Every structure is written in structure tokens, then in C-alpha cells.
Short mmCIF file of C-alpha atoms and ligand atoms in Angstrom, two decimals:
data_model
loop_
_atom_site.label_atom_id
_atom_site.label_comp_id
_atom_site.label_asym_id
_atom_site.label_seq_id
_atom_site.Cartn_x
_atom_site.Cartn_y
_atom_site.Cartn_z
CA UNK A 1 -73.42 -36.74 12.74
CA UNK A 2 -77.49 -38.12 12.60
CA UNK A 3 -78.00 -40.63 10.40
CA UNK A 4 -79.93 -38.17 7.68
CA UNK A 5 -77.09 -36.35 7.22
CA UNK A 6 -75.19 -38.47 6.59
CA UNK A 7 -77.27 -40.03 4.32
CA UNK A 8 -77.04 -36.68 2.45
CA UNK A 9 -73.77 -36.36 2.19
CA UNK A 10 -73.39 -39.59 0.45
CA UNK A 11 -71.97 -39.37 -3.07
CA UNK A 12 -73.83 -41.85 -5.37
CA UNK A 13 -71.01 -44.23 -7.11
CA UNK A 14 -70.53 -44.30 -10.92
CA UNK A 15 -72.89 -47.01 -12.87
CA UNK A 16 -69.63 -47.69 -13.81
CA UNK A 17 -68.51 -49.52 -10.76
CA UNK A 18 -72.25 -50.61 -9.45
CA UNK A 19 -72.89 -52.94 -12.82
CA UNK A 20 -69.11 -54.43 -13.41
CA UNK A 21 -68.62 -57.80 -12.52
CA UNK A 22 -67.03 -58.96 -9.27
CA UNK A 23 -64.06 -60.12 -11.25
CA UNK A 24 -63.19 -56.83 -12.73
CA UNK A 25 -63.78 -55.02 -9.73
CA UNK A 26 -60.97 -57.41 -7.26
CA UNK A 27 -58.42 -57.30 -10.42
CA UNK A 28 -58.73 -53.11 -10.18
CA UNK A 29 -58.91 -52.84 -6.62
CA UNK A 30 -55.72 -55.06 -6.36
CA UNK A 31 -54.14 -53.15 -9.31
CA UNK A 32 -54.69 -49.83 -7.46
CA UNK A 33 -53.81 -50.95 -4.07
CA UNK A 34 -50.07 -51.81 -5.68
CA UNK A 35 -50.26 -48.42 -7.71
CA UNK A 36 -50.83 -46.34 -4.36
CA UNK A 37 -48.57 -48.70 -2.15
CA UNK A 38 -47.47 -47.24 1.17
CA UNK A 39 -49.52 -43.72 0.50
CA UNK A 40 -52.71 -45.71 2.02
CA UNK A 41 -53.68 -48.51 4.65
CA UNK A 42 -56.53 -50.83 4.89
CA UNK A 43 -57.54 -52.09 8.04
CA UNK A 44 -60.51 -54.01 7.82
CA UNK A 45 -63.30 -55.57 10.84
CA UNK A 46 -63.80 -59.08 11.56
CA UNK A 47 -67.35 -58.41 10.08
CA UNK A 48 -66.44 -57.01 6.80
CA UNK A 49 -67.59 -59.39 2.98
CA UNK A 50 -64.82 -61.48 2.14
CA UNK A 51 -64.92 -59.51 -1.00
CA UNK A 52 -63.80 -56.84 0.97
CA UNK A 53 -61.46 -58.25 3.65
CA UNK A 54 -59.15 -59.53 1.16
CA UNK A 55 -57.63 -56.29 0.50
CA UNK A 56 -57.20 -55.76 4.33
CA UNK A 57 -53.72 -54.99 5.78
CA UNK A 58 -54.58 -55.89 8.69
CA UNK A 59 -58.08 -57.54 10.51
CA UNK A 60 -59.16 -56.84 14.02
CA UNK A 61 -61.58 -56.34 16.40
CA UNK A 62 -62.40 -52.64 17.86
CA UNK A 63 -59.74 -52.66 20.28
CA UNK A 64 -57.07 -53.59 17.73
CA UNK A 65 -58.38 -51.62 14.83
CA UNK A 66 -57.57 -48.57 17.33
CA UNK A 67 -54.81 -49.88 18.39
CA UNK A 68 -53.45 -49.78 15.17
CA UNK A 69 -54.98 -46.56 14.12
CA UNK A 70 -52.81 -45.43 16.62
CA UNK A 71 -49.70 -46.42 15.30
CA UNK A 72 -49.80 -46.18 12.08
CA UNK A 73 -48.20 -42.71 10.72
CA UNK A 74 -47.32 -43.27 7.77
CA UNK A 75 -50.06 -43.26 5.30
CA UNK A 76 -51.84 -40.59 3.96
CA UNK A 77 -54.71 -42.36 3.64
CA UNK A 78 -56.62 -44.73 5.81
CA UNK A 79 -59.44 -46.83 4.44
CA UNK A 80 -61.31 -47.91 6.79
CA UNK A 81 -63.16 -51.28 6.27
CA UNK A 82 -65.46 -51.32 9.08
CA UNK A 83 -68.35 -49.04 10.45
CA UNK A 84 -68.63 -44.93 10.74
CA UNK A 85 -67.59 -44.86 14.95
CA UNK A 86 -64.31 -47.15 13.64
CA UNK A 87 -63.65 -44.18 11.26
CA UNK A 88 -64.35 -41.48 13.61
CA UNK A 89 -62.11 -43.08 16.11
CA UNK A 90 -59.39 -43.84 13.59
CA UNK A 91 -59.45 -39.90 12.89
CA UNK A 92 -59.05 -39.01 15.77
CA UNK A 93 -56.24 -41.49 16.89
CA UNK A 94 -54.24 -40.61 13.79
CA UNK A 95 -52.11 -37.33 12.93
CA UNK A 96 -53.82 -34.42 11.38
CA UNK A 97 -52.35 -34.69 7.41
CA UNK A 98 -54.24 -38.23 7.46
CA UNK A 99 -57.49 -38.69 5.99
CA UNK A 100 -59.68 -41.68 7.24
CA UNK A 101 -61.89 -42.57 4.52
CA UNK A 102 -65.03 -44.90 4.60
CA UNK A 103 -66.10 -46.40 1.44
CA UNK A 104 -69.85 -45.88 1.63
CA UNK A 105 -70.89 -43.12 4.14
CA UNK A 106 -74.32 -44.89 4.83
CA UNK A 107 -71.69 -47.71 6.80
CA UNK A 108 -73.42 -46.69 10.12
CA UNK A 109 -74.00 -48.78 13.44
CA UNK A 110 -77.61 -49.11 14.71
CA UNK A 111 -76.11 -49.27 18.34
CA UNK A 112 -74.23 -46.14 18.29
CA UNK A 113 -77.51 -44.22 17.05
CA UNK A 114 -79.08 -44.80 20.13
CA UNK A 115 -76.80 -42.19 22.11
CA UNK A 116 -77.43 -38.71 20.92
CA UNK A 117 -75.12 -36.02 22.42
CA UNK A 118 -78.43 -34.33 23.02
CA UNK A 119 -80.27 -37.53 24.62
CA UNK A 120 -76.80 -37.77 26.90
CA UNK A 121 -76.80 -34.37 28.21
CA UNK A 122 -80.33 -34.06 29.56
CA UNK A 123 -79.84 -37.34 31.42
CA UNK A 124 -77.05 -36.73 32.88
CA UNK A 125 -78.26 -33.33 34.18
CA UNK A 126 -80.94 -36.08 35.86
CA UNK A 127 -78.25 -38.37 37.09
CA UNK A 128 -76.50 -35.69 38.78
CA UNK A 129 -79.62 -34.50 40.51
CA UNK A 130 -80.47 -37.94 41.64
CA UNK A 131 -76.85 -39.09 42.71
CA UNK A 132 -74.83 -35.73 42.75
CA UNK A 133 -71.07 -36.45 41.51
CA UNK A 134 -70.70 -39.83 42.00
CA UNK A 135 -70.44 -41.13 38.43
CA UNK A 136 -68.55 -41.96 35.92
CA UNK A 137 -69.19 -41.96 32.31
CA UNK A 138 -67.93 -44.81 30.30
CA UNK A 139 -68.69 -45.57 26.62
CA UNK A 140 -68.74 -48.97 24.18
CA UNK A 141 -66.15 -47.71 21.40
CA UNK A 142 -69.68 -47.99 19.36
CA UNK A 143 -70.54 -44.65 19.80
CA UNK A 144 -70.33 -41.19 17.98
CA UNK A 145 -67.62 -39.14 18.52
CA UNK A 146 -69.55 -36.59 20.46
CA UNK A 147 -70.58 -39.04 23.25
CA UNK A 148 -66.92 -40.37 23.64
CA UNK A 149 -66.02 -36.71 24.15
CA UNK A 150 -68.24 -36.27 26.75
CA UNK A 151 -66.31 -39.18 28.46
CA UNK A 152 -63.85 -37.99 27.79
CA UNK A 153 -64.38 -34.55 29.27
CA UNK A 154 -65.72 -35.98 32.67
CA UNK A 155 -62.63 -38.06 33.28
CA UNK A 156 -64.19 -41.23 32.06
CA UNK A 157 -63.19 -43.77 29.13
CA UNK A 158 -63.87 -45.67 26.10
CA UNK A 159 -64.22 -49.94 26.43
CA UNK A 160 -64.26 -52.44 23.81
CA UNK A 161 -65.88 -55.94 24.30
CA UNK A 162 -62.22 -57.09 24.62
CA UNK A 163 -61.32 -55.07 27.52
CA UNK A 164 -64.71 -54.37 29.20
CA UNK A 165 -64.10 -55.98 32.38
CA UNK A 166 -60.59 -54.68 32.99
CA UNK A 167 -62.31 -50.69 32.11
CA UNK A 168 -65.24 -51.14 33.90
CA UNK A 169 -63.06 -52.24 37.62
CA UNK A 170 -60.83 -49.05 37.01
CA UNK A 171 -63.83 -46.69 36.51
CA UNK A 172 -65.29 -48.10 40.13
CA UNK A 173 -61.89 -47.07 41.21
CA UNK A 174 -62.58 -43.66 40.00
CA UNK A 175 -66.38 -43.04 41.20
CA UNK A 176 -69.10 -45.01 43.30
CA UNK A 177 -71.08 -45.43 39.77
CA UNK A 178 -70.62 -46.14 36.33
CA UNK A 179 -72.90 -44.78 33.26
CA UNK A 180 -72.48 -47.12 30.72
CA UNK A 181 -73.38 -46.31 27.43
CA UNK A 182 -74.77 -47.34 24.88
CA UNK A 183 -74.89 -51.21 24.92
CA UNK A 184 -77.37 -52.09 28.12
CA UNK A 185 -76.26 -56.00 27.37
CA UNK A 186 -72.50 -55.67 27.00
CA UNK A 187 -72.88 -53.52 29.92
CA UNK A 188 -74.98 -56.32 32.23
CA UNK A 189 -73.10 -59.01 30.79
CA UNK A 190 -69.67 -57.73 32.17
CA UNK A 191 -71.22 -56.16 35.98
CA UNK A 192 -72.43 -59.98 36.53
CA UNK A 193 -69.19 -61.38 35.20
CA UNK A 194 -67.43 -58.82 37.96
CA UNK A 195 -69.79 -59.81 40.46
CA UNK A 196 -72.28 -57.04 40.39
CA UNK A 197 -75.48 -58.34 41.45
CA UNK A 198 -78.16 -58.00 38.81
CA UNK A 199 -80.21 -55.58 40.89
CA UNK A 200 -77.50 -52.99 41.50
CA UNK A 201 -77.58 -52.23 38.15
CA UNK A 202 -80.45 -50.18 36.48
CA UNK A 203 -81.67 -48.98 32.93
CA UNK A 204 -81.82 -45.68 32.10
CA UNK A 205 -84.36 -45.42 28.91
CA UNK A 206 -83.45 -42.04 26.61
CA UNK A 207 -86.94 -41.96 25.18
CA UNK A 208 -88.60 -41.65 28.38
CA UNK A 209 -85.95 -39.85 30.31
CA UNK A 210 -86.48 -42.61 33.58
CA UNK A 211 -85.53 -45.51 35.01
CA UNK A 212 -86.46 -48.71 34.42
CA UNK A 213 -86.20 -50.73 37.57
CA UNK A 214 -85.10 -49.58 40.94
CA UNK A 215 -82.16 -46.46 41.28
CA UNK A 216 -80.96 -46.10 44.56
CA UNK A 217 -78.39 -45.99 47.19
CA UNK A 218 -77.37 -49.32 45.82
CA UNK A 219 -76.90 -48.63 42.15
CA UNK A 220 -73.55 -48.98 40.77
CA UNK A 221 -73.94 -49.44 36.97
CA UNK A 222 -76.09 -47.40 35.16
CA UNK A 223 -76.96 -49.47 32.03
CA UNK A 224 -78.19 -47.03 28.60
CA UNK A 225 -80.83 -48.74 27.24
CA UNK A 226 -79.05 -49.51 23.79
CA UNK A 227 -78.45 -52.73 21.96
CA UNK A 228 -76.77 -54.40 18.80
CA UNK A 229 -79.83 -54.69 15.97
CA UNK A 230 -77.87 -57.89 15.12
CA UNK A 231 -77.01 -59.98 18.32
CA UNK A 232 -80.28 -59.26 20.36
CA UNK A 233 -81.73 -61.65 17.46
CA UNK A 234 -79.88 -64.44 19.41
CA UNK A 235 -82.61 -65.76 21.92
CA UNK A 236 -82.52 -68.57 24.60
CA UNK A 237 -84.96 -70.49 22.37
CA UNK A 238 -82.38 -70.64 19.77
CA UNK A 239 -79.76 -72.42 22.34
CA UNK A 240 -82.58 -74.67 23.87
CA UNK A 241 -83.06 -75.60 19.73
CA UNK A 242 -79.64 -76.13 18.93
CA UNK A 243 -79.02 -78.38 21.92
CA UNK A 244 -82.08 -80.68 21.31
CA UNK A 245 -81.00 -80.82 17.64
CA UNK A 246 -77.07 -81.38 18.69
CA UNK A 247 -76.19 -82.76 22.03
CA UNK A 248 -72.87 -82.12 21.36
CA UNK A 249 -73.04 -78.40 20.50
CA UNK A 250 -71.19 -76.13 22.69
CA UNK A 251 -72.81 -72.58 22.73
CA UNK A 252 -70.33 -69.85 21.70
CA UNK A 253 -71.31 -65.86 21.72
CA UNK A 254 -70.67 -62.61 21.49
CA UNK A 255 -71.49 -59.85 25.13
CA UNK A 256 -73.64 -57.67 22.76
CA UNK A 257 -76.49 -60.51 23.29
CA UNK A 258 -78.75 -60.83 26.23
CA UNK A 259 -78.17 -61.73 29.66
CA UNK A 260 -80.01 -65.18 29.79
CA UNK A 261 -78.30 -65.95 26.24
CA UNK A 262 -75.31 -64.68 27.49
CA UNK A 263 -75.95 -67.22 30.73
CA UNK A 264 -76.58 -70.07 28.95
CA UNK A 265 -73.76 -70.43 26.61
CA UNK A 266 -71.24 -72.38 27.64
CA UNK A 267 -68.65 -69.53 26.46
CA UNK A 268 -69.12 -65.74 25.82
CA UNK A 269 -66.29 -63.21 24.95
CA UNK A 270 -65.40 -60.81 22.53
CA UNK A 271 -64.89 -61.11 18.45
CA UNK A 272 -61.36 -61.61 19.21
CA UNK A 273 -62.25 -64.33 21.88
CA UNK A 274 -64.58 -66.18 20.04
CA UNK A 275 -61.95 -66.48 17.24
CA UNK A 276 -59.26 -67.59 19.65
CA UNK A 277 -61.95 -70.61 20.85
CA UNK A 278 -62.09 -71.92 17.58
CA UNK A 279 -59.06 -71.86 16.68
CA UNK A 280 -58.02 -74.02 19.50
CA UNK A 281 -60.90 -76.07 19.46
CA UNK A 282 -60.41 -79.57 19.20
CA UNK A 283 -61.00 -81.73 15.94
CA UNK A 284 -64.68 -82.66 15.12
CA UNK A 285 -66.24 -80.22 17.88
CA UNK A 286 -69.47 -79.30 17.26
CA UNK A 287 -70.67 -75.12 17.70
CA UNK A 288 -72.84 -72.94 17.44
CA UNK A 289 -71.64 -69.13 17.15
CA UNK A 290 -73.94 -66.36 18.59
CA UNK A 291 -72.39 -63.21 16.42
CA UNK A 292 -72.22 -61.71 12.53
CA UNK A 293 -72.94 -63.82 9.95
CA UNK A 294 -69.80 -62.98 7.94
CA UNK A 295 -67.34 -63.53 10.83
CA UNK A 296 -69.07 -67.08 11.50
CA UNK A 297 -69.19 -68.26 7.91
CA UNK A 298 -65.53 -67.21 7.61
CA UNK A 299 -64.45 -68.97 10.69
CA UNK A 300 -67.21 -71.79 8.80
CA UNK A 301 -65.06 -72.28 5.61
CA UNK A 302 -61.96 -71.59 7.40
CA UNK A 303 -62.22 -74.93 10.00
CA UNK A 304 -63.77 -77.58 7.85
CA UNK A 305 -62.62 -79.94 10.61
CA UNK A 306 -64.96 -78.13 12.81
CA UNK A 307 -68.80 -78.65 12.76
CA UNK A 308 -69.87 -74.96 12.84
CA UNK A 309 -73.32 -73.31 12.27
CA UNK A 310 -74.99 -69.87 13.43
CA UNK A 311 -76.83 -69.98 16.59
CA UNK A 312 -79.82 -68.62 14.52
CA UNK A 313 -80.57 -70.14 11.64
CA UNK A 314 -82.42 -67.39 10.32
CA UNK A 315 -79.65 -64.82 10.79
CA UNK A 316 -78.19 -62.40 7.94
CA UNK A 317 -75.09 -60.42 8.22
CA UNK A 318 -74.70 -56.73 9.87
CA UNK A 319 -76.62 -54.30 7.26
CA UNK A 320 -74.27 -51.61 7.91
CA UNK A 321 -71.30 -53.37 8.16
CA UNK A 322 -72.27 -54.81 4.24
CA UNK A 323 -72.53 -51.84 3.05
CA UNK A 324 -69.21 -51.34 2.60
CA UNK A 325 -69.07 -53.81 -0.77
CA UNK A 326 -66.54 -53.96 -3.67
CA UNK A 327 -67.98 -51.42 -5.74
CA UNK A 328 -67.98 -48.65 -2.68
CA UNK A 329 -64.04 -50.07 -1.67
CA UNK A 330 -62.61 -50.34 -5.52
CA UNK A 331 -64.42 -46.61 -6.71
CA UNK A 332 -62.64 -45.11 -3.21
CA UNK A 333 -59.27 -46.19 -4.17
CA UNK A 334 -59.56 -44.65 -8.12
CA UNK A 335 -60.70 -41.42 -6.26
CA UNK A 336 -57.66 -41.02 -4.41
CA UNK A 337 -55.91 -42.01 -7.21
CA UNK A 338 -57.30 -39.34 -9.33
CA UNK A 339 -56.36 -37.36 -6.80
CA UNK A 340 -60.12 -36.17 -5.38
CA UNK A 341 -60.47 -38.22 -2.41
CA UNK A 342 -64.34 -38.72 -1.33
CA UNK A 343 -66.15 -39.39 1.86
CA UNK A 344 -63.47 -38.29 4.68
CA UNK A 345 -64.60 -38.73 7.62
CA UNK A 346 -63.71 -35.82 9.87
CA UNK A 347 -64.15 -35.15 13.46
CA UNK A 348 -64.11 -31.49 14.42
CA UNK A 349 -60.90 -30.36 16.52
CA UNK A 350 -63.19 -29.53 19.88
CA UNK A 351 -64.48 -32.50 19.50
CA UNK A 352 -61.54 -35.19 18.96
CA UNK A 353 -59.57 -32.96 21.96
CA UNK A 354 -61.65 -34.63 24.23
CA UNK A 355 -62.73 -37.81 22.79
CA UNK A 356 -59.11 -38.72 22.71
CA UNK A 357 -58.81 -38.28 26.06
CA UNK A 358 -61.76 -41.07 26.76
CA UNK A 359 -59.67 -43.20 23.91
CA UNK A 360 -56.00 -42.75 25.50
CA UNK A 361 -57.34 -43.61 28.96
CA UNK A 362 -58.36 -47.02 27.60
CA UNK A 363 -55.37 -47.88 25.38
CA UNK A 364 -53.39 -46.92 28.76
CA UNK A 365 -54.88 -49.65 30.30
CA UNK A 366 -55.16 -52.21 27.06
P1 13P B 401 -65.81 -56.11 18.86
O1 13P B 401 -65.08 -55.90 17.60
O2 13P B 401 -65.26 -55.28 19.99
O3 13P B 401 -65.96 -57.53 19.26
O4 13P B 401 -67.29 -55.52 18.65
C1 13P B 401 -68.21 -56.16 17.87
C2 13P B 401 -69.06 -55.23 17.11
O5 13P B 401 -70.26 -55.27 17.18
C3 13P B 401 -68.43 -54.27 16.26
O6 13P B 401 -69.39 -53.46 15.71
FE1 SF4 B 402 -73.37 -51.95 15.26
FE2 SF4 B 402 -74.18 -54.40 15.92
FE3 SF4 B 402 -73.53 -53.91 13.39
FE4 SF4 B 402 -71.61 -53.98 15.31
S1 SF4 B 402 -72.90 -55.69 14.60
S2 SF4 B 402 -71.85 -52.45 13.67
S3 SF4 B 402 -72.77 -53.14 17.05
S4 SF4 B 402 -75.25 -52.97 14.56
#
């Protein structure tokens, strides 16, 4: 669905819920969340408000948010504290009685809206001019629906940050080439880390409908030219800061940023990774984090033994990601308690049959 629409379809929350305190709203949203027990779940992203994570019944990354989308079967309800492609893909992961709800509908991801279905399909009508049936189609789980079905309909997969490198060696088992949508850094980021030299890997640009660099013979990744609104604010100028200001600092971020931040960290991994680094990091270390602002003041006020900041001190939190806030979360529950659920997300049957496929092929491999 384009952004507009969705937009549209937005249902505007009671004053009600927008002017009460923050107060009121956790004590109702807890009091509901016991009243309709098992009938829902809440999983909720890494990136989510504190004000909304608390309800969570479980936190992940991507991968693990599908992962347990997956597996859970028992609620009638999921809802889902993250972004719209999380809700899309939890649809289509669970059984057809569930409904995935997402608090506000206007939760989208900048990233994902840089793949249309349309933009897709007249590229790779190019691409298989150009290279004939040598490639395979691979997708970022941030992504609509309709471009993991494509995947998924020309034998090719989903990826998360987590599992990137493992998805991105079995799709050169599958074809000479790999389209890799829509993330151009997570995409670059993970061909170097697999050995890929920088210049058999080109940019395909949507707008323009050509290359950006040299396609040839030679190419093996085929890098959309997408990014993450939030992590290409990280810039080598920010690490060359933070390590005049620290000498200590070690450099910690998130594949969604740019290669030379990306190469100048002294780690880079996946939400899930970067959480696993600071948990084990040693008393007193000094870092700086190169991902969302919520995530890193969380892991901030959960490690006071750590010295942690942002690697840009000038950086906010995901828009989207915000927009699910306690008002949105609380007035969702009292619908379905009322018994008029709102703001389902629903993928259409043609097109979860093959998304699913791009989706299974990964969590085979996860
Ligand atoms: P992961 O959860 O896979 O690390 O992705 C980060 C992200 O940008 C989610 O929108
Ligand atoms: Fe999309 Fe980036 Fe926000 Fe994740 S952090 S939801 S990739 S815009």
C-alpha cells in the first residue's frame, strides 16, 4: 500500500485518549492487557518508546519478531509494536483467523517506500535484458509485501540484518547475481564483509531507471539504491569527532549506515548484535552507538556502568517507528475490547502466497 493511502485509511483517535495523561493511559493499557489475556500478543521492536515497550511480550529484532510471528497460534490478535512491513510480514506468517493490528497506520518505514512493485518490475525487465536469467532477487525484510512476493515468486528470499551474510552466500549458490533490494548500504556492507570487491557490485537508481557505476560481466550484487532516513545521518565526521573527543571510545553500528562509517567502526552488526556487545562489554568502556535513538538510550539507562552516547549528537529517534505512542497502543486495545477492532493490517491472499515463500526460504536457513 503507498504511503497516501494509507494515510487515508487512518482512523483519527478519540480526544479522549490524545489529551489524558501518561499515567492514566499505562494504568488502562495494563488493565486491558489482563482483561483480554491470552486472546492477544504484543511483540514489540527494539526501537519502539519505552512507553510502549513495556507492554511487550516479547522484544526483538526483524528476524525474531518473524520468528515469533511464526509460532505463535494462539492469539486472536497480534499487536504489533513495530513498523507497517513488521505487520505485513506478521500477517502473513500467522494463520488466517488472526488479525495483526498496528496501532497507528501512519507507522511506515522510509526505506521500504523506496521499492515500488511498479519501480521493481520495469527494472527487472532491464536486468534481464542486460544479464538474461542470471539473477536472483533478494529483499531486506524492510519492504512491502508486494516486493517480497516478487522474491518470492522468482525463487529468491527475504534477509534481515541478522542473517544477511548467511542469505546472501546461499542466493550466489542459486544464480551468478544477486538484486538486492532495497537497502544499497546493508547490501554493500555485507558483499565486502563476504569478500565481494567493491567494484563488482553496482547501483541500480529507480528514479532514473540506470546504473550508477559500471554493470558488467563482473557484477555480482546488484545494490537498489535505498537507504534508512535514520542511520545514513551517521557520517565518518561523526566517528573522527567522537574519537578526538574520547580516545577511548570504541565505535559501535548498525549495516543500514554507510560503507566508510561502516569501515571505520571498530564493530558493526545487527540490532541484535549491537545489544549482545554491550551487554558483554566490560565495566567502564566507553561507546558510541551508530543506530535509533530509543534502542541506544535504553541500552543508555540500562548499563550505567557503561559510558554510552549516540554516535551523533544531533540524532532523534525513528519518526515512524514513534508513531506508534501510548495513546495509538492503549485506544487499540479498548477497540478490540469493545469488540470493533481497527487498523488490521491485511495482505491480500495472491499476495502473501508468494511472499511467504521469500519468508520460509529465509527462516529455513535462520
Ligand atoms: P533489525 O531489526 O534487523 O536490526 O533492523 C533494524 C531496522 O531498521 C528495523 O527497521
Ligand atoms: Fe525504516 Fe530506518 Fe525507521 Fe528502520 S529505522 S523503520 S529502516 S526508517
Amino acid at each position: 500500500m503507498g504511503l497516501a493511502e494509507t494515510f487515508l485509511k487512518q482512523t483519527q483517535i478519540p480526544e479522549t485518549y490524545r489529551n489524558a495523561s501518561k499515567d492514566v493511559l499505562t494504568e488502562e493499557g495494563w488493565r486491558l492487557k489482563e482483561q483480554l489475556g491470552s486472546r492477544i500478543y504484543i511483540p514489540g521492536h527494539h526501537y519502539q518508546r519505552d512507553e510502549v515497550i513495556q507492554f511487550a511480550d516479547d522484544r526483538g529484532d526483524s528476524l525474531r519478531l518473524a520468528q515469533l510471528a511464526a509460532a505463535k497460534k494462539e492469539a486472536d490478535y497480534i499487536i504489533f509494536c513495530g513498523v507497517h512491513f513488521m505487520a505485513e510480514t506478521a500477517d502473513i506468517l500467522t494463520d488466517q483467523r488472526q488479525k495483526v493490528i498496528l496501532p497507528d497506520r501512519r507507522a511506515g518505514c522510509a526505506m521500504a517506500d523506496m521499492a515500488t512493485i511498479h519501480q521493481l518490475e520495469r527494472a527487472w525487465d532491464h536486468l534481464q535484458t542486460r544479464f538474461g536469467d542470471s539473477i536472483l532477487p533478494m529483499t531486506y525484510i524492510n519492504s512491502t509485501a508486494e516486493i517480497k512476493a516478487f522474491c518470492g515468486r522468482h525463487g529468491g528470499a527475504t534477509l534481515t540484518s541478522s542473517n544477511a551474510g548467511k542469505m546472501m552466500q546461499w542466493a550466489l549458490t542459486q544464480k551468478q547475481r544477486i538484486l538486492f533490494l532495497p537497502d544499497q548500504h546493508l547490501g554493500r556492507n555485507t558483499g565486502v564483509q563476504l569478500g565481494i570487491p567493491l567494484n563488482d557490485m553496482v547501483v541500480w537508481d529507480p528514479v532514473r531507471e540506470s546504473f550508477e557505476g559500471d554493470a558488467g560481466e563482473h557484477t555480482q550484487v546488484i545494490l537498489w539504491k535505498g537507504f534508512c532516513t535514520v542511520h545514513e545521518r551517521f557520517t565518518a565526521e561523526n566517528i573522527a569527532d567522537c574519537r578526538r573527543e574520547d580516545p577511548d571510545v570504541q565505535i559501535l553500528v548498525h549495516p543500514e549506515c554507510d560503507y566508510e562509517v561502516v569501515r571505520q567502526a571498530d564493530f558493526a552488526g545487527s540490532t541484535k548484535y549491537i545489544i549482545d556487545v554491550i551487554d558483554h562489554a566490560p565495566n567502564g568502556s566507553h561507546w558510541a552507538i551508530g543506530t535509533e535513538m530509543n534502542l541506544v538510550n535504553r541500552l543508555k539507562h540500562s548499563h550505567p556502568h557503561l559510558h554510552i552516547r549516540s554516535l551523533n549528537p544531533m540524532m532523534c529517534a525513528c519518526l515512524t517507528m514513534n508513531r506508534i505512542d501510548l495513546p495509538h497502543f492503549v485506544w487499540s486495545l479498548a477497540q478490540i475490547a469493545a469488540g470493533t477492532p481497527d487498523n488490521i493490517i491485511s495482505v491480500p491472499d495472491a499476495v502473501a502466497r508468494d511472499a511467504v515463500l521469500a519468508l520460509e526460504r529465509m527462516l529455513a536457513q535462520s
